[in-house]
Amino acid sequence: KSKEERLLDKAADRVIREKEREEEKEAEEFAEIIQKCKNLSFPKRGEIIEVKVVQTTKEGVLLDIGAKSEGFMPWEEFNGKKEEALPLGKTLKVYVLPKSQGNHILLSKKEADFRLEWTKFEEAFKYSKPIVVRVEKMVKGGFLTRLDLLDTFLPASHVSLTRRENLKKFIGEKISVRVIELNKKSRNIVLSRKILLLEKKEVFKELFFSHEVHPAGNKNT
């Protein structure tokens, strides 16, 4: 090839390489845009998401829900109390409601709290795990008890092994119980302390009669 032809070949190769680099760069930029779009996925109804407080108003709170969008939550979600100490940027877990108010998706802290706490009772019920609750007060037929937010019911017949025991002494105390009834539709949770006591009694009997525990040893208190 002549010198002129070689120079033309080099120039053509350079143009091709530059075009390939431009195409690669465009492909990378396009992939980055796609990834950003994925990261900006819009919250779905029925999801529990983490949000940030961006503004407080007389009616409620505006929250950053991602995807360059905001959600709204009324003060009723805080039991009607305006949270003056609710700082901008504070993160909250909320439930995405199937409705909106104006341009904002409606969110619920109460529903998120309920669903998150309900899962704790579901696990305790499914795997027969003890759970610790606080005895709040006496009600008809037993006690109103609470884990964190959910009201639960402890029948008087499931508090102790004997009816002679003074049940009022349990008010204000934290006790271990077993979940014996769970109904999400009615949001009804029934507990039993008696079942746990019976289980412990049976375990002690087994140990006692296997001679692992002797009359002179530890006593059941």
PDB file of C-alpha atoms in Angstrom:
ATOM      1  CA  LYS A   1       0.000   0.000   0.000  1.00  0.00           C
ATOM      2  CA  SER A   2       1.079   3.527  -0.639  1.00  0.00           C
ATOM      3  CA  LYS A   3       1.788   5.976   2.142  1.00  0.00           C
ATOM      4  CA  GLU A   4      -1.476   7.775   1.430  1.00  0.00           C
ATOM      5  CA  GLU A   5      -3.457   4.522   1.648  1.00  0.00           C
ATOM      6  CA  ARG A   6      -1.856   3.597   4.973  1.00  0.00           C
ATOM      7  CA  LEU A   7      -2.702   7.021   6.386  1.00  0.00           C
ATOM      8  CA  LEU A   8      -6.309   6.626   5.213  1.00  0.00           C
ATOM      9  CA  ASP A   9      -6.502   3.163   6.869  1.00  0.00           C
ATOM     10  CA  LYS A  10      -5.198   4.564  10.165  1.00  0.00           C
ATOM     11  CA  ALA A  11      -7.665   7.427  10.036  1.00  0.00           C
ATOM     12  CA  ALA A  12     -10.523   5.006   9.321  1.00  0.00           C
ATOM     13  CA  ASP A  13      -9.452   2.754  12.239  1.00  0.00           C
ATOM     14  CA  ARG A  14      -9.347   5.772  14.537  1.00  0.00           C
ATOM     15  CA  VAL A  15     -12.849   6.837  13.499  1.00  0.00           C
ATOM     16  CA  ILE A  16     -14.161   3.276  14.040  1.00  0.00           C
ATOM     17  CA  ARG A  17     -12.558   3.032  17.492  1.00  0.00           C
ATOM     18  CA  GLU A  18     -13.941   6.426  18.515  1.00  0.00           C
ATOM     19  CA  LYS A  19     -17.386   5.394  17.335  1.00  0.00           C
ATOM     20  CA  GLU A  20     -17.141   2.125  19.289  1.00  0.00           C
ATOM     21  CA  ARG A  21     -16.092   4.020  22.429  1.00  0.00           C
ATOM     22  CA  GLU A  22     -19.024   6.406  22.007  1.00  0.00           C
ATOM     23  CA  GLU A  23     -21.413   3.460  21.588  1.00  0.00           C
ATOM     24  CA  GLU A  24     -19.985   1.779  24.714  1.00  0.00           C
ATOM     25  CA  LYS A  25     -20.340   5.012  26.670  1.00  0.00           C
ATOM     26  CA  GLU A  26     -23.944   5.427  25.494  1.00  0.00           C
ATOM     27  CA  ALA A  27     -24.700   1.808  26.484  1.00  0.00           C
ATOM     28  CA  GLU A  28     -23.202   2.368  29.963  1.00  0.00           C
ATOM     29  CA  GLU A  29     -25.170   5.582  30.420  1.00  0.00           C
ATOM     30  CA  PHE A  30     -28.367   3.839  29.315  1.00  0.00           C
ATOM     31  CA  ALA A  31     -27.737   0.964  31.744  1.00  0.00           C
ATOM     32  CA  GLU A  32     -27.164   3.503  34.534  1.00  0.00           C
ATOM     33  CA  ILE A  33     -30.477   5.207  33.724  1.00  0.00           C
ATOM     34  CA  ILE A  34     -32.270   1.835  33.802  1.00  0.00           C
ATOM     35  CA  GLN A  35     -30.715   1.040  37.200  1.00  0.00           C
ATOM     36  CA  LYS A  36     -31.760   4.428  38.584  1.00  0.00           C
ATOM     37  CA  CYS A  37     -35.305   3.778  37.377  1.00  0.00           C
ATOM     38  CA  LYS A  38     -35.279   0.448  39.181  1.00  0.00           C
ATOM     39  CA  ASN A  39     -34.053   2.134  42.368  1.00  0.00           C
ATOM     40  CA  LEU A  40     -36.890   4.640  42.066  1.00  0.00           C
ATOM     41  CA  SER A  41     -39.523   1.903  42.185  1.00  0.00           C
ATOM     42  CA  PHE A  42     -42.858   3.266  43.314  1.00  0.00           C
ATOM     43  CA  PRO A  43     -44.212   1.935  46.649  1.00  0.00           C
ATOM     44  CA  LYS A  44     -46.974  -0.638  46.219  1.00  0.00           C
ATOM     45  CA  ARG A  45     -50.257  -0.634  48.085  1.00  0.00           C
ATOM     46  CA  GLY A  46     -50.181  -2.949  51.066  1.00  0.00           C
ATOM     47  CA  GLU A  47     -46.421  -2.640  51.555  1.00  0.00           C
ATOM     48  CA  ILE A  48     -44.647  -1.545  54.720  1.00  0.00           C
ATOM     49  CA  ILE A  49     -41.923   0.924  53.757  1.00  0.00           C
ATOM     50  CA  GLU A  50     -39.409   3.148  55.503  1.00  0.00           C
ATOM     51  CA  VAL A  51     -39.921   6.866  54.881  1.00  0.00           C
ATOM     52  CA  LYS A  52     -38.453  10.191  55.968  1.00  0.00           C
ATOM     53  CA  VAL A  53     -40.225  13.245  57.351  1.00  0.00           C
ATOM     54  CA  VAL A  54     -39.839  16.158  54.938  1.00  0.00           C
ATOM     55  CA  GLN A  55     -42.485  18.579  56.249  1.00  0.00           C
ATOM     56  CA  THR A  56     -45.086  18.948  58.993  1.00  0.00           C
ATOM     57  CA  THR A  57     -48.370  20.797  58.480  1.00  0.00           C
ATOM     58  CA  LYS A  58     -51.482  21.542  60.525  1.00  0.00           C
ATOM     59  CA  GLU A  59     -53.163  18.491  59.030  1.00  0.00           C
ATOM     60  CA  GLY A  60     -50.316  16.009  59.229  1.00  0.00           C
ATOM     61  CA  VAL A  61     -46.905  14.978  57.927  1.00  0.00           C
ATOM     62  CA  LEU A  62     -45.429  14.887  54.425  1.00  0.00           C
ATOM     63  CA  LEU A  63     -43.071  11.956  53.925  1.00  0.00           C
ATOM     64  CA  ASP A  64     -40.479  11.099  51.307  1.00  0.00           C
ATOM     65  CA  ILE A  65     -41.519   7.718  49.871  1.00  0.00           C
ATOM     66  CA  GLY A  66     -38.857   7.518  47.146  1.00  0.00           C
ATOM     67  CA  ALA A  67     -39.333   7.722  43.363  1.00  0.00           C
ATOM     68  CA  LYS A  68     -39.243  11.509  43.853  1.00  0.00           C
ATOM     69  CA  SER A  69     -42.695  11.322  45.423  1.00  0.00           C
ATOM     70  CA  GLU A  70     -44.264  12.223  48.740  1.00  0.00           C
ATOM     71  CA  GLY A  71     -46.884  10.566  50.892  1.00  0.00           C
ATOM     72  CA  PHE A  72     -49.183  12.068  53.502  1.00  0.00           C
ATOM     73  CA  MET A  73     -50.056  10.885  56.999  1.00  0.00           C
ATOM     74  CA  PRO A  74     -52.614  12.718  59.221  1.00  0.00           C
ATOM     75  CA  TRP A  75     -51.897  13.477  62.880  1.00  0.00           C
ATOM     76  CA  GLU A  76     -54.569  10.922  63.833  1.00  0.00           C
ATOM     77  CA  GLU A  77     -51.915   8.302  63.132  1.00  0.00           C
ATOM     78  CA  PHE A  78     -50.158   9.650  66.240  1.00  0.00           C
ATOM     79  CA  ASN A  79     -53.334   9.268  68.335  1.00  0.00           C
ATOM     80  CA  GLY A  80     -54.418  12.784  67.381  1.00  0.00           C
ATOM     81  CA  LYS A  81     -51.372  14.408  68.947  1.00  0.00           C
ATOM     82  CA  LYS A  82     -49.175  16.721  66.924  1.00  0.00           C
ATOM     83  CA  GLU A  83     -45.632  15.537  67.300  1.00  0.00           C
ATOM     84  CA  GLU A  84     -43.788  18.803  67.847  1.00  0.00           C
ATOM     85  CA  ALA A  85     -40.596  16.824  68.430  1.00  0.00           C
ATOM     86  CA  LEU A  86     -40.906  15.088  65.033  1.00  0.00           C
ATOM     87  CA  PRO A  87     -37.727  16.352  63.343  1.00  0.00           C
ATOM     88  CA  LEU A  88     -37.206  16.634  59.609  1.00  0.00           C
ATOM     89  CA  GLY A  89     -35.350  13.609  58.305  1.00  0.00           C
ATOM     90  CA  LYS A  90     -36.721  11.270  61.001  1.00  0.00           C
ATOM     91  CA  THR A  91     -37.382   7.797  59.603  1.00  0.00           C
ATOM     92  CA  LEU A  92     -40.652   5.961  60.181  1.00  0.00           C
ATOM     93  CA  LYS A  93     -42.103   2.639  59.094  1.00  0.00           C
ATOM     94  CA  VAL A  94     -45.508   3.098  57.486  1.00  0.00           C
ATOM     95  CA  TYR A  95     -48.145   1.097  55.634  1.00  0.00           C
ATOM     96  CA  VAL A  96     -49.130   2.156  52.104  1.00  0.00           C
ATOM     97  CA  LEU A  97     -52.922   2.557  52.018  1.00  0.00           C
ATOM     98  CA  PRO A  98     -54.954   1.808  48.860  1.00  0.00           C
ATOM     99  CA  LYS A  99     -56.037   5.437  48.477  1.00  0.00           C
ATOM    100  CA  SER A 100     -54.626   8.914  48.063  1.00  0.00           C
ATOM    101  CA  GLN A 101     -55.248  12.497  49.113  1.00  0.00           C
ATOM    102  CA  GLY A 102     -54.716  14.926  46.280  1.00  0.00           C
ATOM    103  CA  ASN A 103     -51.339  14.168  44.745  1.00  0.00           C
ATOM    104  CA  HIS A 104     -50.134  12.267  47.814  1.00  0.00           C
ATOM    105  CA  ILE A 105     -50.402   8.583  48.683  1.00  0.00           C
ATOM    106  CA  LEU A 106     -51.990   8.072  52.095  1.00  0.00           C
ATOM    107  CA  LEU A 107     -49.823   6.287  54.657  1.00  0.00           C
ATOM    108  CA  SER A 108     -50.569   4.739  58.041  1.00  0.00           C
ATOM    109  CA  LYS A 109     -48.226   4.350  61.000  1.00  0.00           C
ATOM    110  CA  LYS A 110     -50.885   2.610  63.094  1.00  0.00           C
ATOM    111  CA  GLU A 111     -51.433  -0.090  60.478  1.00  0.00           C
ATOM    112  CA  ALA A 112     -47.683  -0.623  60.071  1.00  0.00           C
ATOM    113  CA  ASP A 113     -47.242  -0.896  63.845  1.00  0.00           C
ATOM    114  CA  PHE A 114     -50.139  -3.354  64.047  1.00  0.00           C
ATOM    115  CA  ARG A 115     -48.831  -5.584  61.260  1.00  0.00           C
ATOM    116  CA  LEU A 116     -45.247  -5.584  62.542  1.00  0.00           C
ATOM    117  CA  GLU A 117     -46.345  -6.455  66.074  1.00  0.00           C
ATOM    118  CA  TRP A 118     -48.889  -8.999  64.853  1.00  0.00           C
ATOM    119  CA  THR A 119     -46.073 -11.008  63.232  1.00  0.00           C
ATOM    120  CA  LYS A 120     -44.495 -11.406  66.689  1.00  0.00           C
ATOM    121  CA  PHE A 121     -47.683 -13.010  67.994  1.00  0.00           C
ATOM    122  CA  GLU A 122     -48.009 -15.133  64.845  1.00  0.00           C
ATOM    123  CA  GLU A 123     -44.499 -16.518  65.376  1.00  0.00           C
ATOM    124  CA  ALA A 124     -45.163 -17.166  69.064  1.00  0.00           C
ATOM    125  CA  PHE A 125     -48.423 -18.967  68.171  1.00  0.00           C
ATOM    126  CA  LYS A 126     -46.945 -20.975  65.272  1.00  0.00           C
ATOM    127  CA  TYR A 127     -43.871 -22.191  67.140  1.00  0.00           C
ATOM    128  CA  SER A 128     -45.436 -22.334  70.647  1.00  0.00           C
ATOM    129  CA  LYS A 129     -42.915 -19.808  71.919  1.00  0.00           C
ATOM    130  CA  PRO A 130     -43.491 -17.890  75.178  1.00  0.00           C
ATOM    131  CA  ILE A 131     -43.958 -14.163  74.838  1.00  0.00           C
ATOM    132  CA  VAL A 132     -43.652 -11.490  77.532  1.00  0.00           C
ATOM    133  CA  VAL A 133     -46.526  -9.033  78.008  1.00  0.00           C
ATOM    134  CA  ARG A 134     -47.420  -6.382  80.554  1.00  0.00           C
ATOM    135  CA  VAL A 135     -50.608  -6.762  82.582  1.00  0.00           C
ATOM    136  CA  GLU A 136     -52.415  -3.422  82.215  1.00  0.00           C
ATOM    137  CA  LYS A 137     -55.679  -3.753  84.121  1.00  0.00           C
ATOM    138  CA  MET A 138     -58.525  -6.034  85.127  1.00  0.00           C
ATOM    139  CA  VAL A 139     -61.446  -6.309  82.715  1.00  0.00           C
ATOM    140  CA  LYS A 140     -64.541  -8.507  82.600  1.00  0.00           C
ATOM    141  CA  GLY A 141     -63.416 -12.121  82.696  1.00  0.00           C
ATOM    142  CA  GLY A 142     -59.694 -11.459  83.019  1.00  0.00           C
ATOM    143  CA  PHE A 143     -56.952  -8.966  82.228  1.00  0.00           C
ATOM    144  CA  LEU A 144     -56.096  -6.528  79.479  1.00  0.00           C
ATOM    145  CA  THR A 145     -52.452  -7.155  78.574  1.00  0.00           C
ATOM    146  CA  ARG A 146     -50.080  -5.570  76.062  1.00  0.00           C
ATOM    147  CA  LEU A 147     -46.798  -6.343  74.333  1.00  0.00           C
ATOM    148  CA  ASP A 148     -45.988  -2.898  72.895  1.00  0.00           C
ATOM    149  CA  LEU A 149     -49.073  -1.537  71.183  1.00  0.00           C
ATOM    150  CA  LEU A 150     -51.591  -4.335  70.738  1.00  0.00           C
ATOM    151  CA  ASP A 151     -54.185  -5.019  73.411  1.00  0.00           C
ATOM    152  CA  THR A 152     -54.454  -8.703  74.262  1.00  0.00           C
ATOM    153  CA  PHE A 153     -56.677 -10.687  76.601  1.00  0.00           C
ATOM    154  CA  LEU A 154     -55.614 -12.986  79.432  1.00  0.00           C
ATOM    155  CA  PRO A 155     -58.624 -14.885  80.882  1.00  0.00           C
ATOM    156  CA  ALA A 156     -58.708 -15.078  84.666  1.00  0.00           C
ATOM    157  CA  SER A 157     -58.879 -18.876  84.390  1.00  0.00           C
ATOM    158  CA  HIS A 158     -55.537 -18.865  82.558  1.00  0.00           C
ATOM    159  CA  VAL A 159     -53.558 -16.741  85.013  1.00  0.00           C
ATOM    160  CA  SER A 160     -52.681 -19.223  87.735  1.00  0.00           C
ATOM    161  CA  LEU A 161     -52.774 -22.892  88.680  1.00  0.00           C
ATOM    162  CA  THR A 162     -55.018 -22.131  91.621  1.00  0.00           C
ATOM    163  CA  ARG A 163     -58.035 -19.867  92.015  1.00  0.00           C
ATOM    164  CA  ARG A 164     -56.952 -18.933  95.511  1.00  0.00           C
ATOM    165  CA  GLU A 165     -54.100 -16.758  94.255  1.00  0.00           C
ATOM    166  CA  ASN A 166     -54.591 -12.991  94.475  1.00  0.00           C
ATOM    167  CA  LEU A 167     -54.769 -12.064  90.787  1.00  0.00           C
ATOM    168  CA  LYS A 168     -54.694  -8.297  91.330  1.00  0.00           C
ATOM    169  CA  LYS A 169     -51.012  -8.544  92.245  1.00  0.00           C
ATOM    170  CA  PHE A 170     -50.207  -9.134  88.560  1.00  0.00           C
ATOM    171  CA  ILE A 171     -51.393  -5.668  87.483  1.00  0.00           C
ATOM    172  CA  GLY A 172     -48.410  -3.656  86.249  1.00  0.00           C
ATOM    173  CA  GLU A 173     -46.209  -6.765  86.078  1.00  0.00           C
ATOM    174  CA  LYS A 174     -44.544  -8.338  83.039  1.00  0.00           C
ATOM    175  CA  ILE A 175     -45.321 -12.029  82.679  1.00  0.00           C
ATOM    176  CA  SER A 176     -44.500 -14.845  80.260  1.00  0.00           C
ATOM    177  CA  VAL A 177     -47.501 -16.281  78.451  1.00  0.00           C
ATOM    178  CA  ARG A 178     -48.462 -18.598  75.613  1.00  0.00           C
ATOM    179  CA  VAL A 179     -50.636 -17.449  72.695  1.00  0.00           C
ATOM    180  CA  ILE A 180     -53.625 -19.800  72.579  1.00  0.00           C
ATOM    181  CA  GLU A 181     -55.943 -17.960  70.194  1.00  0.00           C
ATOM    182  CA  LEU A 182     -55.209 -15.656  67.276  1.00  0.00           C
ATOM    183  CA  ASN A 183     -57.741 -14.070  64.912  1.00  0.00           C
ATOM    184  CA  LYS A 184     -56.402 -11.425  62.544  1.00  0.00           C
ATOM    185  CA  LYS A 185     -59.806 -10.530  61.122  1.00  0.00           C
ATOM    186  CA  SER A 186     -61.187  -9.578  64.521  1.00  0.00           C
ATOM    187  CA  ARG A 187     -57.695  -8.656  65.808  1.00  0.00           C
ATOM    188  CA  ASN A 188     -58.319 -10.884  68.785  1.00  0.00           C
ATOM    189  CA  ILE A 189     -55.407 -12.352  70.782  1.00  0.00           C
ATOM    190  CA  VAL A 190     -55.973 -14.646  73.769  1.00  0.00           C
ATOM    191  CA  LEU A 191     -53.132 -15.634  76.095  1.00  0.00           C
ATOM    192  CA  SER A 192     -52.450 -18.183  78.823  1.00  0.00           C
ATOM    193  CA  ARG A 193     -49.957 -18.096  81.677  1.00  0.00           C
ATOM    194  CA  LYS A 194     -51.430 -21.263  83.176  1.00  0.00           C
ATOM    195  CA  ILE A 195     -50.299 -23.436  80.240  1.00  0.00           C
ATOM    196  CA  LEU A 196     -46.687 -22.368  80.758  1.00  0.00           C
ATOM    197  CA  LEU A 197     -46.930 -23.136  84.474  1.00  0.00           C
ATOM    198  CA  LEU A 198     -48.349 -26.588  83.740  1.00  0.00           C
ATOM    199  CA  GLU A 199     -45.547 -27.276  81.257  1.00  0.00           C
ATOM    200  CA  LYS A 200     -42.930 -26.309  83.831  1.00  0.00           C
ATOM    201  CA  LYS A 201     -44.658 -28.505  86.415  1.00  0.00           C
ATOM    202  CA  GLU A 202     -44.578 -31.497  84.043  1.00  0.00           C
ATOM    203  CA  VAL A 203     -40.891 -30.939  83.274  1.00  0.00           C
ATOM    204  CA  PHE A 204     -40.104 -30.842  86.996  1.00  0.00           C
ATOM    205  CA  LYS A 205     -42.047 -34.089  87.534  1.00  0.00           C
ATOM    206  CA  GLU A 206     -40.091 -35.834  84.786  1.00  0.00           C
ATOM    207  CA  LEU A 207     -36.798 -34.658  86.241  1.00  0.00           C
ATOM    208  CA  PHE A 208     -37.869 -35.614  89.740  1.00  0.00           C
ATOM    209  CA  PHE A 209     -38.886 -39.169  88.856  1.00  0.00           C
ATOM    210  CA  SER A 210     -35.785 -39.659  86.726  1.00  0.00           C
ATOM    211  CA  HIS A 211     -33.789 -38.894  89.944  1.00  0.00           C
ATOM    212  CA  GLU A 212     -32.181 -35.842  88.352  1.00  0.00           C
ATOM    213  CA  VAL A 213     -33.888 -33.743  90.996  1.00  0.00           C
ATOM    214  CA  HIS A 214     -34.188 -34.989  94.589  1.00  0.00           C
ATOM    215  CA  PRO A 215     -36.552 -33.926  97.380  1.00  0.00           C
ATOM    216  CA  ALA A 216     -33.617 -32.324  99.176  1.00  0.00           C
ATOM    217  CA  GLY A 217     -32.634 -30.380  96.081  1.00  0.00           C
ATOM    218  CA  ASN A 218     -34.271 -27.398  94.405  1.00  0.00           C
ATOM    219  CA  LYS A 219     -37.933 -26.879  95.088  1.00  0.00           C
ATOM    220  CA  ASN A 220     -40.587 -25.650  92.678  1.00  0.00           C
ATOM    221  CA  THR A 221     -41.380 -22.086  93.700  1.00  0.00           C
TER     222      THR A 221
END
